[in-house]
């Protein structure tokens, strides 16, 4: 279940890093061009693959 953080600007939902890391692994196996998307998104793929990165739904 996505984490919910409440602060003065409202609620934000985050994608669990293990789910994103699993999707990246699957994309690698399928030989999909996912690296271009990550470069354009500004997300740190290395941190996500190590399940250290937190990604908001609005970033995806």
XYZ file of N, CA and C in Angstrom:
180
model
N 0.841 -1.169 0.000
C 0.000 0.000 0.000
C 0.893 1.242 0.000
N 0.583 2.230 -0.833
C 1.408 3.431 -0.867
C 1.387 4.166 0.468
N 2.512 4.750 0.791
C 2.594 5.547 2.008
C 1.906 6.885 1.763
N 1.305 7.408 2.785
C 0.658 8.714 2.670
C 1.314 9.647 3.684
N 1.757 10.787 3.191
C 2.370 11.777 4.057
C 1.484 13.023 4.029
N 1.102 13.462 5.199
C 0.242 14.632 5.319
C 1.104 15.821 5.755
N 0.996 16.914 5.040
C 1.663 18.144 5.446
C 0.817 19.316 4.976
N 1.303 20.518 5.148
C 0.466 21.687 4.920
C -0.011 21.846 3.478
N 0.670 21.254 2.507
C 0.228 21.379 1.121
C -0.710 20.259 0.712
N -1.011 19.343 1.620
C -1.951 18.277 1.300
C -1.298 16.914 1.346
N -2.073 15.935 0.953
C -1.616 14.540 1.000
C -0.858 14.190 -0.271
N 0.209 13.423 -0.109
C 0.972 12.914 -1.245
C 1.090 11.414 -1.093
N 0.966 10.704 -2.192
C 1.117 9.258 -2.144
C 2.404 8.870 -2.850
N 3.076 7.871 -2.271
C 4.360 7.415 -2.778
C 4.253 5.972 -3.244
N 5.021 5.650 -4.276
C 5.106 4.287 -4.770
C 6.177 3.557 -3.970
N 5.875 2.378 -3.441
C 6.894 1.635 -2.695
C 8.109 1.344 -3.583
N 9.322 1.609 -3.094
C 10.524 1.420 -3.904
C 10.727 -0.013 -4.378
N 10.293 -0.994 -3.612
C 10.482 -2.384 -4.045
C 9.641 -2.697 -5.268
N 8.480 -2.079 -5.382
C 7.648 -2.285 -6.574
C 8.324 -1.674 -7.788
N 8.848 -0.459 -7.649
C 9.540 0.170 -8.773
C 10.784 -0.612 -9.170
N 11.542 -1.089 -8.198
C 12.742 -1.877 -8.503
C 12.359 -3.150 -9.250
N 11.259 -3.760 -8.869
C 10.794 -4.972 -9.556
C 10.374 -4.663 -10.985
N 9.702 -3.536 -11.185
C 9.298 -3.147 -12.539
C 10.507 -2.848 -13.419
N 11.533 -2.221 -12.845
C 12.759 -1.955 -13.600
C 13.426 -3.268 -13.986
N 13.485 -4.200 -13.061
C 14.072 -5.509 -13.349
C 13.302 -6.200 -14.474
N 11.993 -6.140 -14.436
C 11.168 -6.748 -15.489
C 11.427 -6.063 -16.837
N 11.535 -4.733 -16.830
C 11.805 -3.999 -18.066
C 13.156 -4.394 -18.650
N 14.144 -4.632 -17.786
C 15.458 -5.088 -18.262
C 15.347 -6.450 -18.931
N 14.588 -7.352 -18.338
C 14.418 -8.692 -18.905
C 13.705 -8.643 -20.250
N 12.790 -7.693 -20.407
C 12.024 -7.573 -21.645
C 12.733 -6.710 -22.692
N 13.900 -6.172 -22.324
C 14.699 -5.314 -23.206
C 13.926 -4.066 -23.628
N 13.178 -3.495 -22.703
C 12.448 -2.257 -22.967
C 13.382 -1.072 -22.778
N 13.111 0.015 -23.479
C 13.921 1.227 -23.381
C 13.384 2.108 -22.247
N 13.635 1.692 -21.027
C 13.140 2.422 -19.862
C 14.105 3.521 -19.415
N 15.370 3.417 -19.802
C 16.363 4.403 -19.360
C 16.054 5.804 -19.875
N 15.532 5.905 -21.085
C 15.176 7.205 -21.647
C 14.112 7.877 -20.801
N 13.124 7.089 -20.382
C 12.054 7.647 -19.559
C 12.613 8.167 -18.235
N 13.519 7.407 -17.619
C 14.083 7.838 -16.345
C 14.932 9.093 -16.512
N 15.673 9.203 -17.603
C 16.468 10.406 -17.838
C 15.559 11.622 -17.972
N 14.446 11.462 -18.687
C 13.509 12.567 -18.881
C 12.747 12.913 -17.608
N 12.562 11.945 -16.721
C 11.785 12.179 -15.497
C 12.604 12.850 -14.397
N 13.935 12.749 -14.485
C 14.781 13.324 -13.451
C 14.916 12.449 -12.216
N 14.406 11.222 -12.266
C 14.499 10.305 -11.129
C 15.855 9.612 -11.126
N 16.348 9.281 -9.957
C 17.630 8.597 -9.801
C 17.390 7.091 -9.851
N 17.627 6.488 -10.998
C 17.341 5.065 -11.186
C 18.193 4.191 -10.272
N 19.415 4.599 -9.987
C 20.279 3.821 -9.097
C 19.700 3.711 -7.699
N 19.196 4.817 -7.188
C 18.587 4.809 -5.857
C 17.321 3.956 -5.838
N 16.552 4.022 -6.898
C 15.317 3.235 -6.970
C 15.640 1.746 -7.038
N 16.637 1.374 -7.840
C 17.005 -0.035 -7.962
C 17.508 -0.604 -6.640
N 18.112 0.226 -5.813
C 18.586 -0.221 -4.503
C 17.487 -0.101 -3.450
N 16.295 0.246 -3.887
C 15.104 0.474 -3.044
C 15.344 1.535 -1.981
N 16.161 2.534 -2.313
C 16.401 3.660 -1.406
C 15.610 4.897 -1.805
N 15.148 4.939 -3.045
C 14.466 6.129 -3.529
C 12.976 6.089 -3.265
N 12.411 7.236 -2.998
C 10.971 7.368 -2.822
C 10.453 8.199 -3.985
N 9.430 7.710 -4.658
C 8.898 8.384 -5.833
C 7.426 8.703 -5.603
N 7.086 9.976 -5.761
C 5.683 10.375 -5.665
C 4.964 9.983 -6.949
N 3.675 9.699 -6.830
C 2.885 9.364 -8.011
C 2.935 10.482 -9.042
N 2.997 11.718 -8.591
C 3.022 12.852 -9.519
C 4.325 12.921 -10.311
N 5.378 12.253 -9.849
C 6.655 12.232 -10.568
C 6.651 11.225 -11.711
N 5.729 10.296 -11.674
C 5.744 9.238 -12.679
C 4.926 9.575 -13.872
